PDB file of C-alpha atoms and ligand atoms in Angstrom:
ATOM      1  CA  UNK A   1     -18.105 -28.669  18.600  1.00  0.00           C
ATOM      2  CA  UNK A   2     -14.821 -28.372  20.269  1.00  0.00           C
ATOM      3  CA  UNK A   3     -12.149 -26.987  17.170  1.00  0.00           C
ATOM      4  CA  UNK A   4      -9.241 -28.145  19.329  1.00  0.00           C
ATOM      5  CA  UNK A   5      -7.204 -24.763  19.410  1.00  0.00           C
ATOM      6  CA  UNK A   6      -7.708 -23.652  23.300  1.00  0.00           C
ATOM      7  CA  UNK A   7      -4.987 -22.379  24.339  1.00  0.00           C
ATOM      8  CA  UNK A   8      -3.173 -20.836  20.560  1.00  0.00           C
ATOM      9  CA  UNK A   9      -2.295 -17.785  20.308  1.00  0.00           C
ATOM     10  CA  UNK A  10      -3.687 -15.531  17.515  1.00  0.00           C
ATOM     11  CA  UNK A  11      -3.374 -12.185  16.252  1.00  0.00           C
ATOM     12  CA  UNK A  12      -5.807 -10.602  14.275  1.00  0.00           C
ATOM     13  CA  UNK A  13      -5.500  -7.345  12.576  1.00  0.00           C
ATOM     14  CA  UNK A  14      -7.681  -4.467  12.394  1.00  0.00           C
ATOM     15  CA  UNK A  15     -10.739  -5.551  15.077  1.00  0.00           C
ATOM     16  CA  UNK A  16     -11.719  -2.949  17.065  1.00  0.00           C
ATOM     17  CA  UNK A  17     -15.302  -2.989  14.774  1.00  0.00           C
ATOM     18  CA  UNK A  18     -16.391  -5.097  11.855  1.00  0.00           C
ATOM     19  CA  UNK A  19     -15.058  -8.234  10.593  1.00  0.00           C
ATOM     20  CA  UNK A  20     -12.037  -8.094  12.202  1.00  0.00           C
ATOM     21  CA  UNK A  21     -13.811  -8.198  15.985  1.00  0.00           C
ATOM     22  CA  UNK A  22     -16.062 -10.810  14.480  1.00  0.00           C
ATOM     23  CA  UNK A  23     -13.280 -13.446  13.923  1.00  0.00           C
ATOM     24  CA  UNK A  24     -11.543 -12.131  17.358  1.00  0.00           C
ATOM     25  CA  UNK A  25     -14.529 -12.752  19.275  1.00  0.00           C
ATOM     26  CA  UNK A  26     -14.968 -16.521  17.719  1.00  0.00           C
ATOM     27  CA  UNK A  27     -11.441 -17.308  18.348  1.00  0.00           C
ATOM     28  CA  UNK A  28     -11.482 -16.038  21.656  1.00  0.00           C
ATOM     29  CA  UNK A  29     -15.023 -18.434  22.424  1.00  0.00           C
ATOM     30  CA  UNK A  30     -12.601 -21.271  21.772  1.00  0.00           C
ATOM     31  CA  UNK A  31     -10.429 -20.528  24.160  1.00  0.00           C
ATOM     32  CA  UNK A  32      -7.691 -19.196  22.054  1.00  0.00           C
ATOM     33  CA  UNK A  33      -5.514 -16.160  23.185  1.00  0.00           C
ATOM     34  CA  UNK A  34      -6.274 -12.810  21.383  1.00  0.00           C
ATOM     35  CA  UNK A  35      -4.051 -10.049  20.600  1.00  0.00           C
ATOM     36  CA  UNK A  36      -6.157  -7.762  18.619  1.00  0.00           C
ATOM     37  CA  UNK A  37      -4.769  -4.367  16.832  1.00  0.00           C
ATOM     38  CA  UNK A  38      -6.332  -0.862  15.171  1.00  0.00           C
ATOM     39  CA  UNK A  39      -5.423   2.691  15.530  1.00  0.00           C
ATOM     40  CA  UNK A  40      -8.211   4.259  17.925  1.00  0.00           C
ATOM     41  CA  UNK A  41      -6.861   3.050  21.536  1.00  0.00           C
ATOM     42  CA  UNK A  42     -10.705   4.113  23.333  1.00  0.00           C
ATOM     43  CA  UNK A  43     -12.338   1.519  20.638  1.00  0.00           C
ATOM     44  CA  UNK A  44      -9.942  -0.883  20.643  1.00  0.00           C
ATOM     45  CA  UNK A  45      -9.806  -1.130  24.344  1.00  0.00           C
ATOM     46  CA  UNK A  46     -13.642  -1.288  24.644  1.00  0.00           C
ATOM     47  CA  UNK A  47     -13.603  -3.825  21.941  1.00  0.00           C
ATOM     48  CA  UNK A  48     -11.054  -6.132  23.936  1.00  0.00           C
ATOM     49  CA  UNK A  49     -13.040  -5.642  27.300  1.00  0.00           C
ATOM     50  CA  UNK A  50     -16.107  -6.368  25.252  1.00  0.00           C
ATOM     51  CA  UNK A  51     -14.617 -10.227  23.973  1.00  0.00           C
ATOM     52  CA  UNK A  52     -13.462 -10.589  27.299  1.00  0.00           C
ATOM     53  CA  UNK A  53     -16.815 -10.783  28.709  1.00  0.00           C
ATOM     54  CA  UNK A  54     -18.320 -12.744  26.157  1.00  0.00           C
ATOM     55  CA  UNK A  55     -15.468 -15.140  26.033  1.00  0.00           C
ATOM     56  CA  UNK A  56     -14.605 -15.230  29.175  1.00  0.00           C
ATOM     57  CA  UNK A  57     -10.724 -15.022  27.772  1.00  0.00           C
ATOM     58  CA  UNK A  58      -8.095 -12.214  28.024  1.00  0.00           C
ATOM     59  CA  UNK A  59      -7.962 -10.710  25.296  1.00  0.00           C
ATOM     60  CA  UNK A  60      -4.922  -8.092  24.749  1.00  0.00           C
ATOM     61  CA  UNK A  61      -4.609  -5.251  22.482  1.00  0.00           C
ATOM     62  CA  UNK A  62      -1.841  -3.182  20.875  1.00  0.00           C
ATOM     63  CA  UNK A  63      -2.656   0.567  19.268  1.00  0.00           C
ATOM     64  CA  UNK A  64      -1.262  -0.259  15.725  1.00  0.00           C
ATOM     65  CA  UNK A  65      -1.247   0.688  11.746  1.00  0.00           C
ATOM     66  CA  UNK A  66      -1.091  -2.587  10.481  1.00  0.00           C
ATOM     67  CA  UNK A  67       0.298  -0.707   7.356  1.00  0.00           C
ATOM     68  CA  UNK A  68       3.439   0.654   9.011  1.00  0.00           C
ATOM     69  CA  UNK A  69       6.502  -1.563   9.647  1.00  0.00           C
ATOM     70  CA  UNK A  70       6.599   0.503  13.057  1.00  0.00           C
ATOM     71  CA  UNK A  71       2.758  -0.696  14.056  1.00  0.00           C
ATOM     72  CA  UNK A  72       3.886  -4.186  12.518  1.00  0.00           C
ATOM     73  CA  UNK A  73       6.708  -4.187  15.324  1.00  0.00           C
ATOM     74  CA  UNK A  74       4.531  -3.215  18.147  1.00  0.00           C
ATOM     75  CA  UNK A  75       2.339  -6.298  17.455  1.00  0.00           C
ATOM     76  CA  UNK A  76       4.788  -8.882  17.362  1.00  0.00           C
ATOM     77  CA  UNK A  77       6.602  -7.719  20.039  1.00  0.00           C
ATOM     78  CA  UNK A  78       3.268  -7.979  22.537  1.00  0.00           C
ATOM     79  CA  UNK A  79       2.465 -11.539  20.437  1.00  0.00           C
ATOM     80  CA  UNK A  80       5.639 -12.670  18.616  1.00  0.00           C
ATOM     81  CA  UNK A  81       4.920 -16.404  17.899  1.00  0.00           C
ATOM     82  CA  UNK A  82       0.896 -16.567  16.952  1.00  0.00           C
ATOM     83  CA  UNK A  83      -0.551 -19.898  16.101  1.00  0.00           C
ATOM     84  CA  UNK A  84      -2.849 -17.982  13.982  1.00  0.00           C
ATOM     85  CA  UNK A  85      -2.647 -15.200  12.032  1.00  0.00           C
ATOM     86  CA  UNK A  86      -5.461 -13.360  10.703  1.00  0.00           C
ATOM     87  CA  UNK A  87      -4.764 -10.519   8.267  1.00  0.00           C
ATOM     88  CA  UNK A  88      -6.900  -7.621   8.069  1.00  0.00           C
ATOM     89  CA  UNK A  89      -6.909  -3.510   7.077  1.00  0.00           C
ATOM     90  CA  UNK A  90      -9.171  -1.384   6.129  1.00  0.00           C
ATOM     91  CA  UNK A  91     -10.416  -0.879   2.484  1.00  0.00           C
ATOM     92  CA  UNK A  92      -9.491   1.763   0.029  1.00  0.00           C
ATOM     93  CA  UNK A  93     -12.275   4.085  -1.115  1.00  0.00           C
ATOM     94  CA  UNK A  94     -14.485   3.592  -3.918  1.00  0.00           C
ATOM     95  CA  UNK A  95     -14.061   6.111  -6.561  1.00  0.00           C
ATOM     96  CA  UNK A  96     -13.163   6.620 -10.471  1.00  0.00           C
ATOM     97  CA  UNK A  97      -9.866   5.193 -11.758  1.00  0.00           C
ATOM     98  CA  UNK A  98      -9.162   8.641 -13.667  1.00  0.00           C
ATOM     99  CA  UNK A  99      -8.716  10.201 -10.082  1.00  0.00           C
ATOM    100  CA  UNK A 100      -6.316   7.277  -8.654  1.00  0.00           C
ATOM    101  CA  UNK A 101      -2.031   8.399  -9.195  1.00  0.00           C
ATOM    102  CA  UNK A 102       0.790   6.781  -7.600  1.00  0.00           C
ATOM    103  CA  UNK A 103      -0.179   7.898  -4.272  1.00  0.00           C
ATOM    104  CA  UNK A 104      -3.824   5.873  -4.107  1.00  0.00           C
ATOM    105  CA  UNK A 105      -2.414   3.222  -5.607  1.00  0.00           C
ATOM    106  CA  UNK A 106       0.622   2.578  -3.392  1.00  0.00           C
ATOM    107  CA  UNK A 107      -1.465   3.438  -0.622  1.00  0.00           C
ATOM    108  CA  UNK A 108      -3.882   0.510  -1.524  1.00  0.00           C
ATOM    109  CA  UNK A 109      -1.349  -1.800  -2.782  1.00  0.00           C
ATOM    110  CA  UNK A 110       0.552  -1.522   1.180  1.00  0.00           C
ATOM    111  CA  UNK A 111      -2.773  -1.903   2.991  1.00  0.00           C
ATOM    112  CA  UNK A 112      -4.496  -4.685   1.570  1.00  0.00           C
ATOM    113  CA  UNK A 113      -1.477  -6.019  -0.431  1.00  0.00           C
ATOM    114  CA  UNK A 114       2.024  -5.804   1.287  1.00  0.00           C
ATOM    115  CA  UNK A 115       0.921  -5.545   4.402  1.00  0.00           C
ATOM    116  CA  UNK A 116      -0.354  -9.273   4.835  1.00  0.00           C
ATOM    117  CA  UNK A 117       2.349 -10.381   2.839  1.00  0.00           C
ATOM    118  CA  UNK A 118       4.972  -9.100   5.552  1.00  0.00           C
ATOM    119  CA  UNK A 119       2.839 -10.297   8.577  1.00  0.00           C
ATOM    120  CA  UNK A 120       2.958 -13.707   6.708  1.00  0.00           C
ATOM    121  CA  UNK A 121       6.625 -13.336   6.030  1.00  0.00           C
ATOM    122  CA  UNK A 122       7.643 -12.755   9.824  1.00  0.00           C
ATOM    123  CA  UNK A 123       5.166 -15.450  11.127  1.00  0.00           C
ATOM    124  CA  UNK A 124       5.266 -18.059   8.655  1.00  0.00           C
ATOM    125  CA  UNK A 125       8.417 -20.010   9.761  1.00  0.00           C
ATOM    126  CA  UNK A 126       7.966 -20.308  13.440  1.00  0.00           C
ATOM    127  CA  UNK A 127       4.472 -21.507  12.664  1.00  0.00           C
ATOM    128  CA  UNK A 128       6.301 -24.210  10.461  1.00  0.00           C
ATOM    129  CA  UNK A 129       8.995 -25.092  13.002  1.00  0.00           C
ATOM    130  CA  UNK A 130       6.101 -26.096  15.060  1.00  0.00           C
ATOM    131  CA  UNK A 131       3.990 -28.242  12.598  1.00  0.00           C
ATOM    132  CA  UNK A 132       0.644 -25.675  13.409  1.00  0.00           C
ATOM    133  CA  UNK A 133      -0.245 -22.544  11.988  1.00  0.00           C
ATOM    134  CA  UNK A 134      -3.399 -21.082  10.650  1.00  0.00           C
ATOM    135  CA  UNK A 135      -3.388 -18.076   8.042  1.00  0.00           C
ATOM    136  CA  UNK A 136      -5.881 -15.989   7.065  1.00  0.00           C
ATOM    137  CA  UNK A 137      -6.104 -13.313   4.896  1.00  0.00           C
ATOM    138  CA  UNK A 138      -9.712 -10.841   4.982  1.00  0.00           C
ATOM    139  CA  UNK A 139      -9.813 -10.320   1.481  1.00  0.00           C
ATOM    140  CA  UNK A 140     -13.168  -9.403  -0.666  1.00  0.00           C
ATOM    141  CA  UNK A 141     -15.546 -10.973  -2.861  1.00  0.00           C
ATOM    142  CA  UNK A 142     -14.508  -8.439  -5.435  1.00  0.00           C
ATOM    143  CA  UNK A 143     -11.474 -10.275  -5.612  1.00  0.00           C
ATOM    144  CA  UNK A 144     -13.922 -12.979  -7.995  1.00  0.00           C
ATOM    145  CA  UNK A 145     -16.818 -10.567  -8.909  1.00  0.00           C
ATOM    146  CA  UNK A 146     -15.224  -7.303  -9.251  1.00  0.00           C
ATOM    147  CA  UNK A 147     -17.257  -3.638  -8.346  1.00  0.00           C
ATOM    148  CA  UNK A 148     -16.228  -1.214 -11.235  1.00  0.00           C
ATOM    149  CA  UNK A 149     -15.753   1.679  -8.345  1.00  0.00           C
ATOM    150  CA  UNK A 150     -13.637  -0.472  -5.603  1.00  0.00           C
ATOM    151  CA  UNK A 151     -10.831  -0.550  -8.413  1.00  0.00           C
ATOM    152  CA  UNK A 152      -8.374  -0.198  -5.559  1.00  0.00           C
ATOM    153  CA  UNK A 153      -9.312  -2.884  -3.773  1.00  0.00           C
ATOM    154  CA  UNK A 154     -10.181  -5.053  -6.961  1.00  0.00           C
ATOM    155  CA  UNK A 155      -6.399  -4.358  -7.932  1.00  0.00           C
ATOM    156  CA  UNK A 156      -4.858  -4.766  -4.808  1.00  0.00           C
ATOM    157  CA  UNK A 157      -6.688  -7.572  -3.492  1.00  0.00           C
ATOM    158  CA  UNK A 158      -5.929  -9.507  -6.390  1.00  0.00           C
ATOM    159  CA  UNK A 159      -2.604  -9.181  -6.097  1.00  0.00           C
ATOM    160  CA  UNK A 160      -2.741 -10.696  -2.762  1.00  0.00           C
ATOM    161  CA  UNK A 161      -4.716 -13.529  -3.977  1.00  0.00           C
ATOM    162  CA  UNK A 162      -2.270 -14.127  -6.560  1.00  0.00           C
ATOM    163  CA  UNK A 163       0.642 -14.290  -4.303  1.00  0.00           C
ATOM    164  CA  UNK A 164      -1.362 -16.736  -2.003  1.00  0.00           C
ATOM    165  CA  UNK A 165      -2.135 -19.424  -4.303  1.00  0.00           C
ATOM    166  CA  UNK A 166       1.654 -19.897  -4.987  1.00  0.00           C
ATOM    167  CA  UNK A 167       2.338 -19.316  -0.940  1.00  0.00           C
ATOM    168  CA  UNK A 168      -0.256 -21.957   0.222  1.00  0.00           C
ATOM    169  CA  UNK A 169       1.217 -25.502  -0.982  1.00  0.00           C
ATOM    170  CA  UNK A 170       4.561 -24.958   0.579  1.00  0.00           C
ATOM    171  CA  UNK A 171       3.691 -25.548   4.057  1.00  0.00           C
ATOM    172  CA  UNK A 172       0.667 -27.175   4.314  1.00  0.00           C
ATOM    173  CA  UNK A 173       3.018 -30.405   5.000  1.00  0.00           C
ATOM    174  CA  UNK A 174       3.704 -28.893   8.244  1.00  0.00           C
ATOM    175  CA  UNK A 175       0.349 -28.617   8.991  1.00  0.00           C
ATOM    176  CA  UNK A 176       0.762 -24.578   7.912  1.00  0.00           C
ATOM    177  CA  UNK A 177      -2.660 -23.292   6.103  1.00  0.00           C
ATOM    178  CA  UNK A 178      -2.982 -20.319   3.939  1.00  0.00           C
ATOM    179  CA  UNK A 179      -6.086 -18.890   3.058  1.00  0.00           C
ATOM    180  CA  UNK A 180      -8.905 -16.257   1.943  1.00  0.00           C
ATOM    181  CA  UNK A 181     -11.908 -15.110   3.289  1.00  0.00           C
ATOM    182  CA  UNK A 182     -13.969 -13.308   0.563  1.00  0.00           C
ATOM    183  CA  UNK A 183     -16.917 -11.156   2.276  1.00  0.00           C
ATOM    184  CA  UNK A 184     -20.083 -10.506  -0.121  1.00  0.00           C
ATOM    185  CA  UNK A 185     -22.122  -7.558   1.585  1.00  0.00           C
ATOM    186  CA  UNK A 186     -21.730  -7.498   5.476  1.00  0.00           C
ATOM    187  CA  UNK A 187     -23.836  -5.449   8.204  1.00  0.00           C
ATOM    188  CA  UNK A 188     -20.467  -3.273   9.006  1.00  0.00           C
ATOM    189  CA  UNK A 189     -19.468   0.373   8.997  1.00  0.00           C
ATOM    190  CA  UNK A 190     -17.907  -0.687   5.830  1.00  0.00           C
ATOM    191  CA  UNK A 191     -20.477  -2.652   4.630  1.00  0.00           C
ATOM    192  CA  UNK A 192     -23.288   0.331   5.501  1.00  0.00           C
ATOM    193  CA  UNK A 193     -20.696   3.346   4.004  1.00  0.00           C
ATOM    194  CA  UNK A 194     -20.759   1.355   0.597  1.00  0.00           C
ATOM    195  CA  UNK A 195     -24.486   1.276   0.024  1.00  0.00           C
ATOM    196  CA  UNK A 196     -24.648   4.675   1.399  1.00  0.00           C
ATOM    197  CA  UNK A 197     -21.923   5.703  -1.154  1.00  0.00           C
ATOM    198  CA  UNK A 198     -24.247   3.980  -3.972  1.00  0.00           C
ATOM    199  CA  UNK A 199     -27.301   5.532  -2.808  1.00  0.00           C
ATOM    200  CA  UNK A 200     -26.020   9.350  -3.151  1.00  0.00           C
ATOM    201  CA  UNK A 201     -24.167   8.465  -6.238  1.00  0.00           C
ATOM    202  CA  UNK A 202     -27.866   7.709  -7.578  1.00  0.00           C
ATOM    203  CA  UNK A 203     -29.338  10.546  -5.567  1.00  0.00           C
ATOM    204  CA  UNK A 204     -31.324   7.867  -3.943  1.00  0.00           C
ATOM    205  CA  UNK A 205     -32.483   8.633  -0.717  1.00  0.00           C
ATOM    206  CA  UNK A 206     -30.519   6.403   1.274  1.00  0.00           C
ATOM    207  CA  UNK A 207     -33.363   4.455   3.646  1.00  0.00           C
ATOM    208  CA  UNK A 208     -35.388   3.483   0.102  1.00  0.00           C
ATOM    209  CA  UNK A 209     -31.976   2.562  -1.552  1.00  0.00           C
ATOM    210  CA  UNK A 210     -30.938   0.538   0.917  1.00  0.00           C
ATOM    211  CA  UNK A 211     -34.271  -1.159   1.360  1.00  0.00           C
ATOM    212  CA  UNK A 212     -33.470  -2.218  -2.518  1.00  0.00           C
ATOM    213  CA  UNK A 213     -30.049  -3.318  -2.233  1.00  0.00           C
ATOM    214  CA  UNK A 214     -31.058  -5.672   0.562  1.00  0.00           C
ATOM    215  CA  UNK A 215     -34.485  -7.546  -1.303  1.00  0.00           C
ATOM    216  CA  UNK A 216     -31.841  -7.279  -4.412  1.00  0.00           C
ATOM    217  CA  UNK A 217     -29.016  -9.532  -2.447  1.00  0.00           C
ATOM    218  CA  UNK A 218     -30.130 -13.477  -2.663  1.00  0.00           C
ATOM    219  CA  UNK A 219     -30.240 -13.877   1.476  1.00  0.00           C
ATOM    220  CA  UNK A 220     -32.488 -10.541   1.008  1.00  0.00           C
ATOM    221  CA  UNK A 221     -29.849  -8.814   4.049  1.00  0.00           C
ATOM    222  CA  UNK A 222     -26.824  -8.264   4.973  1.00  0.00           C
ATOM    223  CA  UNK A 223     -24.298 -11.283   6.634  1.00  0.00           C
ATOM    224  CA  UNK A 224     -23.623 -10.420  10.491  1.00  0.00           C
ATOM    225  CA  UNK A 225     -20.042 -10.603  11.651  1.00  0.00           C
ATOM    226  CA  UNK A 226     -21.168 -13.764  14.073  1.00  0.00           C
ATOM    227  CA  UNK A 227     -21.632 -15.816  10.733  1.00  0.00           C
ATOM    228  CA  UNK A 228     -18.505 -14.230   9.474  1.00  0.00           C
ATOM    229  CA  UNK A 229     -16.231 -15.109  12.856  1.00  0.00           C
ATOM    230  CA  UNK A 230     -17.580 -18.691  12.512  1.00  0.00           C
ATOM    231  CA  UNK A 231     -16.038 -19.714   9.118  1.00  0.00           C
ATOM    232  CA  UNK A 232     -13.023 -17.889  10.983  1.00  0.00           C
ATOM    233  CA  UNK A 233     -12.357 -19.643  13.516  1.00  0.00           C
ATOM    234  CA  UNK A 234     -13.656 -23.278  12.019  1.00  0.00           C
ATOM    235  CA  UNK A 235     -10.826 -22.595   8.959  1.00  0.00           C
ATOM    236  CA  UNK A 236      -8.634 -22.277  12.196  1.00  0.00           C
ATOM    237  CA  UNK A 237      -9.351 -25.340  13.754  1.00  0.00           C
ATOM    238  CA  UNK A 238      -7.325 -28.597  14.413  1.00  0.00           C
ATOM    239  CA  UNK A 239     -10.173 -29.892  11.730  1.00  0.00           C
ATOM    240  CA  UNK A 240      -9.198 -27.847   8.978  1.00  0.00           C
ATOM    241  CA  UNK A 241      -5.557 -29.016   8.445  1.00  0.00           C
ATOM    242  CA  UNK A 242      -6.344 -29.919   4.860  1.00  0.00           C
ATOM    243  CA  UNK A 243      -7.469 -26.875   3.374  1.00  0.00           C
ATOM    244  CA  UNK A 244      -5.197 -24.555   2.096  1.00  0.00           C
ATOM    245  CA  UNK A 245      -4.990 -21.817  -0.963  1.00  0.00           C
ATOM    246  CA  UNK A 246      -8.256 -21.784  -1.137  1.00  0.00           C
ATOM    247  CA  UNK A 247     -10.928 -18.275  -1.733  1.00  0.00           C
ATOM    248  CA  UNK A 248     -14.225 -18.658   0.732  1.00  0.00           C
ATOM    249  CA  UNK A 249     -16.606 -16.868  -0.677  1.00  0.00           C
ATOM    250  CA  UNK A 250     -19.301 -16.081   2.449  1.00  0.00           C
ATOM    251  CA  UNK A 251     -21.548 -13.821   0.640  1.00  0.00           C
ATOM    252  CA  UNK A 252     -24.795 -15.378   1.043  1.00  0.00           C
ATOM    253  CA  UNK A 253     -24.999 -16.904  -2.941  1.00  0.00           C
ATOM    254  CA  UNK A 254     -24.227 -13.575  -4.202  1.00  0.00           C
ATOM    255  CA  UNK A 255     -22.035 -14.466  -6.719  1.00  0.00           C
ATOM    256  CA  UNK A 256     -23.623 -16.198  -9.992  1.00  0.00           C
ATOM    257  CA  UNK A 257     -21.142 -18.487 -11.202  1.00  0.00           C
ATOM    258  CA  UNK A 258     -21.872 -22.411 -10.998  1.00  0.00           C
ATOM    259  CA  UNK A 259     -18.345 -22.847  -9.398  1.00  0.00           C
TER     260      UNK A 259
HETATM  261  P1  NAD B 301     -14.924  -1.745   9.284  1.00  0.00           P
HETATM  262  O1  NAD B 301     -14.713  -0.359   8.788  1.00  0.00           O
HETATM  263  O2  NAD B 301     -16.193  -2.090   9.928  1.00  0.00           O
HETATM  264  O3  NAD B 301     -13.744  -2.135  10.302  1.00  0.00           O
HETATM  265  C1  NAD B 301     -12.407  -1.951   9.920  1.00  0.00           C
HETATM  266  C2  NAD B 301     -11.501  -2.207  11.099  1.00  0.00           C
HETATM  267  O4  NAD B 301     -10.156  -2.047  10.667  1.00  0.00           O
HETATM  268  C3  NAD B 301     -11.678  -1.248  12.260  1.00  0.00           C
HETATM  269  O5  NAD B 301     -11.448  -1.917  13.470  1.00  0.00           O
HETATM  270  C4  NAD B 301     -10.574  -0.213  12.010  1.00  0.00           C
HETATM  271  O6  NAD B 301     -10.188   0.466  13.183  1.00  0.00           O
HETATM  272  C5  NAD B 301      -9.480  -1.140  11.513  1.00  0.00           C
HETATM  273  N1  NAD B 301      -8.448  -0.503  10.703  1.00  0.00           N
HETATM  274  C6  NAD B 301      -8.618   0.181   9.544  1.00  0.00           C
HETATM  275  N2  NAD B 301      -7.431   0.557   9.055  1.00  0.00           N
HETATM  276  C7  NAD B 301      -6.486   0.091   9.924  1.00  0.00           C
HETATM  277  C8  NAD B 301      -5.073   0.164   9.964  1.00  0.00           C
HETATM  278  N3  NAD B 301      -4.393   0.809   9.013  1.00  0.00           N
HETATM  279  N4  NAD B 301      -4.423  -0.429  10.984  1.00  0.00           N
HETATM  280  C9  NAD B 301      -5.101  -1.066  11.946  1.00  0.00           C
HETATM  281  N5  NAD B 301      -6.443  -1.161  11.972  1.00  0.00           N
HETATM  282  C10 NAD B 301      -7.116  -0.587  10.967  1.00  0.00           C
HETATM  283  O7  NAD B 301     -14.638  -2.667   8.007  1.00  0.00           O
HETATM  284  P2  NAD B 301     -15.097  -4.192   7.745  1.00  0.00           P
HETATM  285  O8  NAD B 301     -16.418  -4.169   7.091  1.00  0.00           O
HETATM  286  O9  NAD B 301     -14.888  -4.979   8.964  1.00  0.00           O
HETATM  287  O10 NAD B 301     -14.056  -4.609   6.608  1.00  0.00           O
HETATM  288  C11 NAD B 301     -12.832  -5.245   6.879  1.00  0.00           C
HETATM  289  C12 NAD B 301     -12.128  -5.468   5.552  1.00  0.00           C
HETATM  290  O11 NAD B 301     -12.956  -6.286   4.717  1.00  0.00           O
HETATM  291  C13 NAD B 301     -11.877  -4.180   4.780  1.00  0.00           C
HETATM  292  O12 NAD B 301     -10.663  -4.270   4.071  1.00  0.00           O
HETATM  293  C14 NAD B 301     -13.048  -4.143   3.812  1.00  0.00           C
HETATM  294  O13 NAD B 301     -12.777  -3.388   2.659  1.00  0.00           O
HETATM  295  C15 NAD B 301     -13.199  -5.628   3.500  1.00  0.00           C
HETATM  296  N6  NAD B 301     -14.537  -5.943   2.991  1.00  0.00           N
HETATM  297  C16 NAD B 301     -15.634  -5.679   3.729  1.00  0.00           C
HETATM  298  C17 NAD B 301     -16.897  -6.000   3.206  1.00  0.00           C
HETATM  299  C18 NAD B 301     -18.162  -5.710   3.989  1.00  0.00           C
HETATM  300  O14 NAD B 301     -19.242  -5.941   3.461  1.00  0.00           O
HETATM  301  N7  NAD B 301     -18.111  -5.258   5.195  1.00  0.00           N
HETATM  302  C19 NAD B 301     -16.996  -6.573   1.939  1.00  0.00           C
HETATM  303  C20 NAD B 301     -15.847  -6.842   1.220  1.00  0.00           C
HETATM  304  C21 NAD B 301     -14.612  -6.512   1.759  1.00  0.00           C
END
């Protein structure tokens, strides 16, 4: 199926690895133009050489901390009009609220809070000037089934989420969609470094734990960034003009509820 994008322009935060290159390397299969960011320059280069050959696309790339203004700058300035803007960071650590003072929680709060919220706020009007834009926002399935130790990202996240859903009905006149992607438990360093976490928290040893934790999850493993890129780049599509403030759960049935 052809989506209709060839030829936009997105950006999409934090992909050298992980979700992030999953939904760059979808979006680059359609034809779209990449600019992809993250702080190591020898990954994130590799990465970008990487989509180019499966893609067949240029993909460029910008050494960046999506959670400074000064890496936010150095994106925009090598793509400062994106069709489609895909907002990632990485998570805050799992831990025990007791620990967590100003510091973790600011630092959480700018990561996985503020700093979509500016990328949306410096984007969002061109994108409407030109009756297309695509926005989405890599949030977590915590966000509607909540993991007592990612508190940060529980917090944070929701905050996000809440600013969204009043965000998303302004603009979807001008063809302007705002969205979430939830992930459930995916086969990333992430994903891996939580389980792991779990496991020595239990003093489990980690190959049987994670054995466990995979029969436990309803798909019985782990969802690959492919599947992940694909609900990406379809929610970026000509085709999906008429959703918008809407939570995608991709978690493989994880979550119990009925809706
Ligand atoms: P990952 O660790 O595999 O990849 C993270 C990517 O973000 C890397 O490319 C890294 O270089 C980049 N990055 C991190 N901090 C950055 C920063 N400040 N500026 C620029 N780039 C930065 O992680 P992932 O599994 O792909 O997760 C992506 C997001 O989704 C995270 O916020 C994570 O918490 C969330 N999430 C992941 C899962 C999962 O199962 N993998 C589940 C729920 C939520």
């Amino acid at each position: 199926m052809d989506l209709g994008i060839s030829g936009k322009k997105a950006i999409v935060c934090a992909a050298s690895k992980g979700l992030g290159k999953g939904c760059a390397t979808a979006l680059a299969k359609e034809g779209v133009q990449v600019t992809i960011c993250a702080r190591n320059e020898q990954l994130l280069a590799t990465t970008a050489q990487e989509i180019e050959q499966i893609s067949g696309n240029k993909v460029l790339y910008v050494v960046a901390d999506i959670t400074t203004e000064t890496g936010r700058d150095s994106l925009l300035q090598a793509c400062p009009d994106p069709d489609i803007l895909v907002n990632n960071a990485g998570g805050p650590p799992p831990g025990d609220f007791h620990d967590w003072r100003q510091k973790e929680w600011f630092d959480a709060l700018n990561a996985n809070m503020f700093s979509a919220i500016e990328m949306i706020r410096r984007t969002i009007d061109t994108m409407t000037n030109r009756g297309f834009g695509r926005i989405l926002n890599i949030t977590s399935s915590t966000v509607k089934a909540p993991i007592a130790e990612l508190g940060l990202s529980n917090g944070a996240r929701c905050g996000l989420t809440g600013f969204i859903a009043g965000l998303a009905r302004q603009h979807v006149k001008q063809n302007v969609t705002v969205n979430n992607l939830l992930p459930g438990f995916f086969d990333t360093d992430r994903g891996r470094a939580i389980v792991a976490k779990q496991a020595q928290e239990r003093n489990i040893d980690i190959k049987l734990y994670q054995q466990q934790f995979l029969a436990n999850l309803c798909a019985g493993r782990m969802g690959t960034i492919e599947e992940f890129g694909a609900t990406c780049a379809f929610l970026c599509s000509h085709y999906a003009g008429y959703i918008s403030g809407q939570n995608i759960l991709i978690d493989g049935g994880l979550y119990p509820g009925t809706f």
